[in-house]
Coordinates of C-alpha atoms in Angstrom, one line a residue:
X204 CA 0.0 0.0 0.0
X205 CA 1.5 3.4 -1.2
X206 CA 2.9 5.1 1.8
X207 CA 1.1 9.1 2.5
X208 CA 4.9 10.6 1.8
X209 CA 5.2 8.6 -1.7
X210 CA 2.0 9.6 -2.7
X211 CA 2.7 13.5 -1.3
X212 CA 6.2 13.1 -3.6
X213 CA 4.6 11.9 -7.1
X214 CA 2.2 14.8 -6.4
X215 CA 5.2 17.2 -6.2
X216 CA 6.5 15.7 -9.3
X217 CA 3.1 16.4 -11.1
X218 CA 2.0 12.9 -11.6
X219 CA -1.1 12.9 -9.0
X220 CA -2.4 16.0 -8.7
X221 CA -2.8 17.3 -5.1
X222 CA -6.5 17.2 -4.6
X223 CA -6.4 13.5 -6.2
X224 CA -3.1 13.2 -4.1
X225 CA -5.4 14.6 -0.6
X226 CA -8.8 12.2 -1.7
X227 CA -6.3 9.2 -2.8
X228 CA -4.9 9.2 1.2
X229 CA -8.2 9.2 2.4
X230 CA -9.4 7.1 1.0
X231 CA -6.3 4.5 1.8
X232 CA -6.7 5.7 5.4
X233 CA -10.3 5.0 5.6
X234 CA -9.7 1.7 3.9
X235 CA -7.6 0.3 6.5
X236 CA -9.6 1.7 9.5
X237 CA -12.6 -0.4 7.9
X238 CA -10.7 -3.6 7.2
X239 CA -11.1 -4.8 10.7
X240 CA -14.6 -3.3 10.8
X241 CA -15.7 -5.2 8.2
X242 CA -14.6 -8.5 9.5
X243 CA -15.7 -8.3 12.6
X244 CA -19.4 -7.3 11.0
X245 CA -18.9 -10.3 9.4
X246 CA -19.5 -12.5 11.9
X247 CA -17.9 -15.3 10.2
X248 CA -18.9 -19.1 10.5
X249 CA -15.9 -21.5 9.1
X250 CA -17.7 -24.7 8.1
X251 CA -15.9 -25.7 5.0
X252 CA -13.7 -24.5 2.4
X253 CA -16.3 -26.9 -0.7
X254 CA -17.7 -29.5 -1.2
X255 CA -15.1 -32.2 -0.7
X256 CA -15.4 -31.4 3.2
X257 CA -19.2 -32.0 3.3
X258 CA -18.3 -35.4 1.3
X259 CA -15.8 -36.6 4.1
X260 CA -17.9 -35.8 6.5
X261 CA -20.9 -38.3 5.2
X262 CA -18.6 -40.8 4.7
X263 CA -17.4 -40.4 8.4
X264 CA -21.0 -40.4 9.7
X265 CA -21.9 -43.7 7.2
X266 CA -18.1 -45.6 8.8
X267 CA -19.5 -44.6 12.2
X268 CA -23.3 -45.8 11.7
X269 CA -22.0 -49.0 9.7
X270 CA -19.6 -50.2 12.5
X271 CA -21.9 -49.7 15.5
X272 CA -24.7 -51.6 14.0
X273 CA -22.5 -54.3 13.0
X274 CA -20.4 -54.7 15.7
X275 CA -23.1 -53.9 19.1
X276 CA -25.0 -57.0 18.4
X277 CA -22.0 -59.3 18.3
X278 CA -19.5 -57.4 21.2
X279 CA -22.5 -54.8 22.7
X280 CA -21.8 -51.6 23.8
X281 CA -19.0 -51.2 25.8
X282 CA -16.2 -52.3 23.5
X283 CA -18.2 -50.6 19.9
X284 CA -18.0 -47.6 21.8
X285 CA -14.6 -47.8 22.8
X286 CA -13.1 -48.5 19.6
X287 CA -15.6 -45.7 18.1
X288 CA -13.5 -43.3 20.4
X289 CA -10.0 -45.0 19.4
X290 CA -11.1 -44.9 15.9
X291 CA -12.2 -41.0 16.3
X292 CA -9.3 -39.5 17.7
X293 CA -7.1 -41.4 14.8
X294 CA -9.2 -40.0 11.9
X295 CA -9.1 -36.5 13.9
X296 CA -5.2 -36.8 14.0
X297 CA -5.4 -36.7 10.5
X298 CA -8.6 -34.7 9.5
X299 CA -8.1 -31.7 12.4
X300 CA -4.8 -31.7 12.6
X301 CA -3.1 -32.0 9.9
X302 CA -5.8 -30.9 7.3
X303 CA -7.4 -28.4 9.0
X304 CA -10.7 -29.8 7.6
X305 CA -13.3 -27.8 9.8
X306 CA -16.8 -29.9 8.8
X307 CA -15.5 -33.2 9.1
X308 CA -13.4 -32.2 12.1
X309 CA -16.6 -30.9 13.7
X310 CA -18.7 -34.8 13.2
X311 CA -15.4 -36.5 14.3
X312 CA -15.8 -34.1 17.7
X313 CA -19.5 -35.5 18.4
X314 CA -18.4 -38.7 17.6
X315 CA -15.8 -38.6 20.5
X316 CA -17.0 -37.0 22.8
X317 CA -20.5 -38.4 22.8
X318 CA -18.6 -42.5 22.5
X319 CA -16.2 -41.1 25.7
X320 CA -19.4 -40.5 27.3
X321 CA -21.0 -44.0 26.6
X322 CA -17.8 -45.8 27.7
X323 CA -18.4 -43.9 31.0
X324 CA -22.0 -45.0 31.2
X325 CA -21.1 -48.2 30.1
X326 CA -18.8 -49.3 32.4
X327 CA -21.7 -48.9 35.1
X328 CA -23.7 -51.4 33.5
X329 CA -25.8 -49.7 31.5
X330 CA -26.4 -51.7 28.2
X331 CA -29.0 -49.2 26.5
X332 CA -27.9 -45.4 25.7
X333 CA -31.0 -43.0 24.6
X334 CA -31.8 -39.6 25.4
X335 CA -34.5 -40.7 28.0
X336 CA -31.5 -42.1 29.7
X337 CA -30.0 -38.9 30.2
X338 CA -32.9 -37.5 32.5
X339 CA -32.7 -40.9 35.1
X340 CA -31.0 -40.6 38.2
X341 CA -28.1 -42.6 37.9
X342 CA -24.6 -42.5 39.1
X343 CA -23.7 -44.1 35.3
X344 CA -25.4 -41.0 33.8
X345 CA -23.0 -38.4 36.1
X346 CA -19.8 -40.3 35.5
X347 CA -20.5 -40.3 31.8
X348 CA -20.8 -37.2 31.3
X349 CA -17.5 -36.3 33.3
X350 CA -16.1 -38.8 31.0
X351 CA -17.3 -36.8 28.2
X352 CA -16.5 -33.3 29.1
X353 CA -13.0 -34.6 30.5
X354 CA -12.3 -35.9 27.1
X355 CA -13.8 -32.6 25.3
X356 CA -11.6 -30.9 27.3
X357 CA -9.1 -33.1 25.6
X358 CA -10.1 -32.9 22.2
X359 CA -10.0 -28.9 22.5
X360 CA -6.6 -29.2 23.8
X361 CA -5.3 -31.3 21.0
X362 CA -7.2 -30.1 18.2
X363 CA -7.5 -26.5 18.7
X364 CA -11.3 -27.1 17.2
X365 CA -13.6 -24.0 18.2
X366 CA -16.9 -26.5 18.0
X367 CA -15.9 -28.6 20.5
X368 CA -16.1 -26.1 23.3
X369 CA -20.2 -26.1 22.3
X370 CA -19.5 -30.3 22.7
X371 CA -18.0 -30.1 25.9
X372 CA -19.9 -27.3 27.6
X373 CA -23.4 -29.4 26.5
X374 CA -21.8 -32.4 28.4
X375 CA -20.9 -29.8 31.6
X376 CA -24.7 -29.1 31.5
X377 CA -25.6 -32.5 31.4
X378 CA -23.1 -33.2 34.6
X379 CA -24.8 -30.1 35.9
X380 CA -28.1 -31.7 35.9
X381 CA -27.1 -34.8 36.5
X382 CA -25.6 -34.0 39.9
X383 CA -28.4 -31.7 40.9
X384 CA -30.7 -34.6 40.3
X385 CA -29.1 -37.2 42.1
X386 CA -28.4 -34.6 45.0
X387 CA -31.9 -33.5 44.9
X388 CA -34.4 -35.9 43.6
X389 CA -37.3 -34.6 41.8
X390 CA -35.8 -31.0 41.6
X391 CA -36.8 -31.1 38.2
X392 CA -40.7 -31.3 38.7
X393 CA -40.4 -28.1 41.1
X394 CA -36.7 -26.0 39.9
X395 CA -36.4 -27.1 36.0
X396 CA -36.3 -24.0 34.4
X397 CA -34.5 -22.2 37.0
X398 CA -31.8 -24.7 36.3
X399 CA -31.9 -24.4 32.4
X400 CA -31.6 -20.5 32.8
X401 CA -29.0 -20.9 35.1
X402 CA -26.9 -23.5 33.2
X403 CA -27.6 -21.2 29.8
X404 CA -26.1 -17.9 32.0
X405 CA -23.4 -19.7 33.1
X406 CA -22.4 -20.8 28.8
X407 CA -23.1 -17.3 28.3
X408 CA -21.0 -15.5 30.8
X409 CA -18.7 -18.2 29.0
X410 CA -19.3 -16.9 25.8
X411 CA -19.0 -13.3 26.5
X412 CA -15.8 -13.8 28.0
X413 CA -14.2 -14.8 24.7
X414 CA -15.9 -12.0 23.0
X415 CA -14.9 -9.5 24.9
X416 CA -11.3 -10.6 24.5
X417 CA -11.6 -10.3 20.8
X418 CA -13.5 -7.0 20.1
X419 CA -12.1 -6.9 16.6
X420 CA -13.0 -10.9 16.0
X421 CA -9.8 -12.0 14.5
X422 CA -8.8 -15.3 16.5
X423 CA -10.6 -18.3 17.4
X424 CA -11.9 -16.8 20.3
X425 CA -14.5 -15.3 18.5
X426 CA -15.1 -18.6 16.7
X427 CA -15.6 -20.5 20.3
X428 CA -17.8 -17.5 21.3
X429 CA -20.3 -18.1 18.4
X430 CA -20.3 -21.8 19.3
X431 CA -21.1 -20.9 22.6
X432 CA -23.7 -18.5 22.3
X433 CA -25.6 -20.9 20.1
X434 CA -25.5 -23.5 22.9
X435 CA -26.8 -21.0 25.4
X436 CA -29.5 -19.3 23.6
X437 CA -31.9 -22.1 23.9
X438 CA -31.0 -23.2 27.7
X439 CA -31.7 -19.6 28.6
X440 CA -34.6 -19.2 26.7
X441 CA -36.2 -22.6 27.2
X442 CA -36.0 -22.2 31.0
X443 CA -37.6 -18.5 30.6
X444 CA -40.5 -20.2 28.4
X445 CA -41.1 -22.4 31.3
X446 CA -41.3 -19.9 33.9
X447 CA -43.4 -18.1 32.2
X448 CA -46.3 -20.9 31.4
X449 CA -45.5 -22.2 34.9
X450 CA -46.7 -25.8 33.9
X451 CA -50.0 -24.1 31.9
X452 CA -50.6 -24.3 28.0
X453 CA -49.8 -21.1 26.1
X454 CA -52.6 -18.6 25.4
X455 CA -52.4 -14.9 24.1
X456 CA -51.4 -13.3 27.8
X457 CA -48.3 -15.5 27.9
X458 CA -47.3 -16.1 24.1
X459 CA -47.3 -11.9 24.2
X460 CA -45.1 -12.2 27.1
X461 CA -42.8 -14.2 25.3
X462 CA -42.6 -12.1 22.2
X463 CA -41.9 -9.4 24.4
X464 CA -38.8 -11.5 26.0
X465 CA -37.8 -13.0 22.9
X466 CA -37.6 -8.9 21.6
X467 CA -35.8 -8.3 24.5
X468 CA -33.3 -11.2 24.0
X469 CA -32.9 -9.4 20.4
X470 CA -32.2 -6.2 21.7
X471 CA -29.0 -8.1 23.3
X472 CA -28.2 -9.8 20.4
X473 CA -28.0 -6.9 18.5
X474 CA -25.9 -5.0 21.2
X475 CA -23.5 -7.5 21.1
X476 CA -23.3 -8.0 17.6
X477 CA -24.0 -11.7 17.6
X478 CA -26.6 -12.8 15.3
X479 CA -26.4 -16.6 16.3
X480 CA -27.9 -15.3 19.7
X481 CA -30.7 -14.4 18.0
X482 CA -31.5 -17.6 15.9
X483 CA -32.8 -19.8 19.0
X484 CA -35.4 -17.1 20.0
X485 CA -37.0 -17.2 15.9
X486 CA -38.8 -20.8 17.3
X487 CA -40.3 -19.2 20.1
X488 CA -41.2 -16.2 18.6
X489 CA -43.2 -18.2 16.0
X490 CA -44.3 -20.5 18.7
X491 CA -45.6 -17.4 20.5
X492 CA -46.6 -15.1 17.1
X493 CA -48.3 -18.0 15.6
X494 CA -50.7 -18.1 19.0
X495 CA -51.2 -14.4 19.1
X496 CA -52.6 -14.6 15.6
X497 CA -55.3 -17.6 15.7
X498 CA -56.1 -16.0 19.0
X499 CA -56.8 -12.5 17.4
X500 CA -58.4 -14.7 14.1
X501 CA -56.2 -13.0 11.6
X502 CA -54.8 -15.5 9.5
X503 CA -57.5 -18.2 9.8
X504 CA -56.2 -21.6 8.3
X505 CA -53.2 -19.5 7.1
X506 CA -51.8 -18.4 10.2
X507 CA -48.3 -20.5 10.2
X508 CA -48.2 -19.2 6.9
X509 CA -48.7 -15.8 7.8
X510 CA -46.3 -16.4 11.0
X511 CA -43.4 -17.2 8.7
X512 CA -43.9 -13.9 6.7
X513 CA -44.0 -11.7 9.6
X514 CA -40.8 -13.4 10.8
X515 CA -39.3 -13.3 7.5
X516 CA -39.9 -9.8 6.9
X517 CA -38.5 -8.9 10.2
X518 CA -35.2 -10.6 10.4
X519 CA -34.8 -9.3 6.8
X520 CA -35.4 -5.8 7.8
X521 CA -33.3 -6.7 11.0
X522 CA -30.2 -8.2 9.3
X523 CA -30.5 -5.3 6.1
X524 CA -30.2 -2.6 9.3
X525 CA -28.3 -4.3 11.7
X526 CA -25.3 -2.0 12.0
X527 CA -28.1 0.9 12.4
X528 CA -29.7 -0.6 14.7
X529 CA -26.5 -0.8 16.8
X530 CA -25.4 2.5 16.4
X531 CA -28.9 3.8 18.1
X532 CA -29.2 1.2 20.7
X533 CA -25.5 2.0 21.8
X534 CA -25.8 5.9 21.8
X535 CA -29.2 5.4 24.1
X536 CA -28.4 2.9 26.3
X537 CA -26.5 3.5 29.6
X538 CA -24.1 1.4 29.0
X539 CA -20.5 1.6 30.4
X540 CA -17.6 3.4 28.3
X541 CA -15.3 0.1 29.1
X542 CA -17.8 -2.3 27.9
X543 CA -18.9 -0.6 24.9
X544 CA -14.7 -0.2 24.1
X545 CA -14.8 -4.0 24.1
X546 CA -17.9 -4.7 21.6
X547 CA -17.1 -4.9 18.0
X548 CA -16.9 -1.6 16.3
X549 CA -19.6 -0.2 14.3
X550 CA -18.7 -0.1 10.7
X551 CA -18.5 3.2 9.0
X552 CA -21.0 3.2 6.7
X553 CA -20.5 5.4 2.9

């Protein structure tokens, strides 16, 4: 990039004259400043470089269906999914590591973590593994999920893989509840949703901790923060929805309640600059909108239809004035100079 004194000296020599000289560094000035601007706007989601990664990854998911139900009948669980997690970490060696291969990197992460988990389970005699399972009180269950988020943790370590820290902070919330529930039995008939918000706050905080480290959204801390967020929006936002119907069915006084919270929970989003925060709360909203609407009898037998439009329309409008919207929630909210220095900039606009 020319230099501000070479341009000032080829407009001396009467190549560039001086108010093309003046509008040429401005522009080059206001070029750089925006670089990092524009990437953090961005908000960037690495899933693969073509095709061929979306390929490897169904033949990764096929090898991994095609063992198990060859081998469980014949050895059962315990050894299947112990050789799934051998077998894993080998293909990731090769696939994350040395390839760099993002989508395939991302089903070999499930894969381990989620066989780790079994193998724990497993070894306390349970034979059957379904998501039912995962709500008993069981010793196997809790020590399972350790297992998992132990070997997460691991995988992270190895592997540098952004998309496991969503795989190993789901397995912490598992452990979460798992422990709660044996500790307390039945606290899920009475404190559910209080422990879904508080296990989605606690992924958040999470979250915003690797945001706020990288304002400008350059390093992979920014990619585990994206991850994140779209782990926590729904645990925060299904434990709201249940305090709200406390244990009732949704009418218009509570699905109105929920837009509201859902529009609230965008406001955030927005503030923050994260998008992917947003996406969980579109199923509720529609949930909610969809209510609103055959309550009011607008949209008769066309109301999901006419649900989808209004949400349409509005995360259209939302996304085209994002940056907008930003601007004006920043300058009117009292928020504190220190945070707002550590949100993503606000691209300067032509």
């Amino acid at each position: 990039m020319p230099l501000r004194d070479d341009i000032a000296a080829a407009s001396a020599a009467g190549i560039v004259d001086p108010d093309s000289a003046e509008r040429l560094i401005a522009f080059l000035e206001a070029r750089k400043r925006g670089e990092a601007d524009r990437a953090a706007d961005r908000e960037e989601v690495r899933f693969a470089r073509g095709f061929h990664d979306v390929f490897l990854t169904i033949g990764i998911v096929m090898l991994f269906i095609g063992l198990g139900t060859m081998i469980v009948p014949v050895a059962g669980l315990l050894p299947t999914a112990f050789l799934a997690t051998i077998l894993s970490w080998a293909l990731a060696e090769f696939f994350a590591r040395r390839r760099r291969l993002v989508l395939p990197s991302m089903a070999l992460a499930i894969i381990f973590v989620v066989h780790a988990g079994v193998v724990g389970m497993a070894i306390f005699g349970l034979t059957v593994i379904s998501v039912d399972v995962l709500f008993e009180r069981s010793f196997a269950v809790l020590f399972g999920a350790l297992v998992a988020l132990v070997s997460g943790g691991a995988f992270f370590l190895r592997f540098r893989l952004p998309f496991t820290l969503a795989v190993t902070a789901a397995a912490a919330v598992v452990a979460f509840f798992s422990a709660v529930h044996l500790a307390a039995p039945g606290v899920f008939d009475t404190d559910g949703p209080l422990l879904l918000l508080i296990a989605g706050l606690a992924v958040f905080v999470t979250a915003m901790a690797f945001d706020l480290s990288d304002p400008q959204r350059r390093t992979l801390r920014s990619d585990n923060a994206f991850w994140l967020h779209l782990l926590a929006a729904p645990l925060i936002l299904r434990g709201v929805f249940h305090f709200i119907l406390a244990g009732g069915d949704l009418d218009a006084g509570s699905a109105l309640i929920i837009v509201g919270t859902v529009v609230l929970f965008g406001l955030l989003a927005v503030v923050i600059d994260r998008r992917a925060l947003l996406v969980a709360g579109l199923v509720y909203l529609g949930y909610s909108l969809s209510e609103l609407i055959r309550a009011a009898d607008l949209g008769g037998s066309s109301s999901a239809a006419l649900t989808l439009t209004l949400i349409g329309g509005m995360v259209i409008l939302l996304g085209a004035g994002w940056q907008q919207t930003r601007s004006a929630l920043i300058s009117v909210l009292p928020l504190p100079a220190s945070l707002v220095s550590r949100l993503p900039v606000i691209p300067e606009r032509p």
